XYZ file of C-alpha atoms in Angstrom:
159
model
C 11.141 -17.775 -2.582
C 14.006 -15.390 -3.328
C 15.194 -14.796 -6.884
C 18.543 -16.435 -6.068
C 16.860 -19.585 -4.734
C 14.457 -19.682 -7.696
C 17.370 -19.459 -10.144
C 19.396 -22.116 -8.324
C 16.463 -24.542 -8.299
C 15.903 -24.121 -12.037
C 12.777 -21.992 -11.794
C 12.883 -19.212 -14.321
C 10.859 -16.119 -14.876
C 9.435 -15.579 -18.326
C 11.348 -12.481 -19.393
C 8.583 -11.544 -21.837
C 6.023 -11.564 -19.024
C 8.263 -9.940 -16.412
C 9.177 -7.004 -18.655
C 6.378 -6.822 -21.207
C 7.260 -3.376 -22.562
C 10.723 -4.575 -23.585
C 9.240 -7.689 -25.152
C 6.620 -5.668 -27.049
C 9.441 -3.487 -28.395
C 11.172 -6.668 -29.650
C 7.927 -7.785 -31.283
C 7.552 -4.410 -33.019
C 11.155 -4.649 -34.228
C 10.480 -8.166 -35.534
C 7.413 -6.881 -37.385
C 9.572 -4.186 -38.995
C 12.115 -6.842 -39.984
C 9.342 -8.966 -41.497
C 8.124 -5.965 -43.507
C 11.683 -5.340 -44.728
C 12.055 -9.021 -45.693
C 8.777 -8.885 -47.617
C 9.811 -5.630 -49.326
C 13.165 -7.180 -50.284
C 11.333 -10.086 -51.908
C 12.388 -12.781 -49.441
C 9.786 -15.509 -49.506
C 8.372 -16.856 -46.261
C 10.124 -20.215 -46.668
C 13.573 -18.606 -46.894
C 12.835 -16.466 -43.837
C 11.704 -19.528 -41.884
C 14.811 -21.469 -42.957
C 16.922 -18.653 -41.497
C 14.820 -18.641 -38.312
C 15.189 -22.401 -37.985
C 18.912 -22.582 -38.721
C 19.708 -19.861 -36.194
C 17.451 -21.562 -33.633
C 19.255 -24.866 -34.279
C 22.625 -23.224 -33.676
C 21.358 -21.635 -30.469
C 19.523 -24.743 -29.257
C 16.180 -22.995 -28.779
C 13.515 -25.706 -28.618
C 10.645 -23.242 -28.327
C 11.669 -21.293 -31.439
C 12.412 -24.513 -33.340
C 8.881 -25.699 -32.626
C 7.325 -22.354 -33.556
C 9.268 -21.902 -36.791
C 8.982 -25.526 -37.909
C 5.211 -25.104 -37.831
C 5.512 -21.760 -39.634
C 7.778 -23.246 -42.321
C 5.406 -26.148 -42.914
C 2.464 -23.728 -43.128
C 4.422 -21.702 -45.706
C 4.874 -24.835 -47.832
C 8.298 -26.085 -46.770
C 8.767 -29.848 -47.014
C 9.461 -32.166 -44.086
C 12.380 -33.618 -46.059
C 14.233 -30.305 -46.309
C 13.461 -29.470 -42.687
C 14.856 -32.860 -41.701
C 18.236 -32.125 -43.290
C 18.476 -28.435 -42.490
C 21.118 -28.996 -39.808
C 23.331 -30.542 -42.529
C 22.237 -28.283 -45.400
C 25.787 -27.980 -46.764
C 25.844 -31.729 -47.424
C 22.742 -31.765 -49.631
C 21.689 -30.424 -53.008
C 18.211 -29.625 -51.676
C 18.760 -25.896 -51.153
C 19.008 -23.222 -53.833
C 22.085 -20.981 -54.159
C 20.015 -18.119 -52.725
C 18.946 -20.215 -49.710
C 22.514 -21.434 -49.218
C 23.806 -17.855 -49.223
C 21.121 -16.821 -46.715
C 21.893 -19.775 -44.440
C 25.627 -19.060 -44.557
C 24.992 -15.412 -43.736
C 22.601 -16.350 -40.906
C 25.246 -18.632 -39.392
C 27.865 -15.879 -39.636
C 25.452 -13.437 -37.974
C 24.880 -15.924 -35.159
C 28.623 -16.444 -34.625
C 30.072 -12.997 -35.440
C 33.373 -13.635 -33.661
C 34.388 -16.042 -36.422
C 35.721 -13.259 -38.671
C 36.981 -15.426 -41.549
C 33.691 -17.288 -41.804
C 31.844 -13.984 -41.680
C 33.891 -12.557 -44.555
C 33.327 -15.685 -46.671
C 29.599 -15.655 -45.889
C 29.270 -12.016 -46.806
C 31.174 -12.501 -50.082
C 29.016 -15.513 -50.979
C 25.840 -13.616 -50.144
C 26.930 -10.627 -52.290
C 27.087 -12.974 -55.292
C 23.419 -14.000 -55.002
C 21.580 -11.455 -52.873
C 21.032 -7.795 -53.661
C 21.560 -5.129 -50.999
C 17.974 -5.219 -49.722
C 17.909 -9.025 -49.559
C 21.270 -9.219 -47.803
C 20.234 -6.619 -45.252
C 16.899 -8.351 -44.670
C 18.559 -11.749 -44.114
C 20.951 -10.264 -41.554
C 18.078 -8.516 -39.759
C 16.016 -11.725 -39.716
C 18.995 -13.530 -38.169
C 19.531 -10.748 -35.616
C 15.843 -10.792 -34.649
C 15.603 -14.563 -34.188
C 18.866 -14.557 -32.221
C 17.266 -12.078 -29.807
C 14.081 -14.129 -29.475
C 16.172 -17.287 -28.990
C 17.881 -15.675 -26.016
C 14.568 -14.654 -24.457
C 13.105 -18.150 -24.877
C 16.235 -20.026 -23.808
C 16.801 -17.929 -20.689
C 13.101 -18.051 -19.824
C 12.983 -21.792 -20.530
C 9.795 -21.394 -22.533
C 8.310 -24.867 -22.774
C 7.372 -26.687 -25.951
C 3.877 -27.844 -25.187
C 2.343 -30.991 -26.650
C -0.144 -30.160 -29.391
């Protein structure tokens, strides 16, 4: 079957399998980002909240599944995960988490300049330079992985 026919019938190639060297480079970059987040003092729950919020905005089912499990394993509560999509309307998130989530959203939608400026200003009030940089890099990394999974149509498999 030609690539054009495969694409038109909904069959997708797994980009990570088709071009493994590129994917491995992404994985190495993500490992570097994780090291930077750890060095900046970002706890695993905050990192997973950023991963999840960005994945919600992008509609990446595979990454939502992966990072929900990771957040739960890190000690996040089902209640907070359940309201993450509406985090602004709750008092369940700390000022630091709220700043990180705002910054992650602005990183995911960079064309919204006013929102980006507000997010950055809010983040500067609660996050130091290393934390702010780490949050942005976490958001950049998960955005990249979202694109790979969405375009590959990675399936969420039953457990």
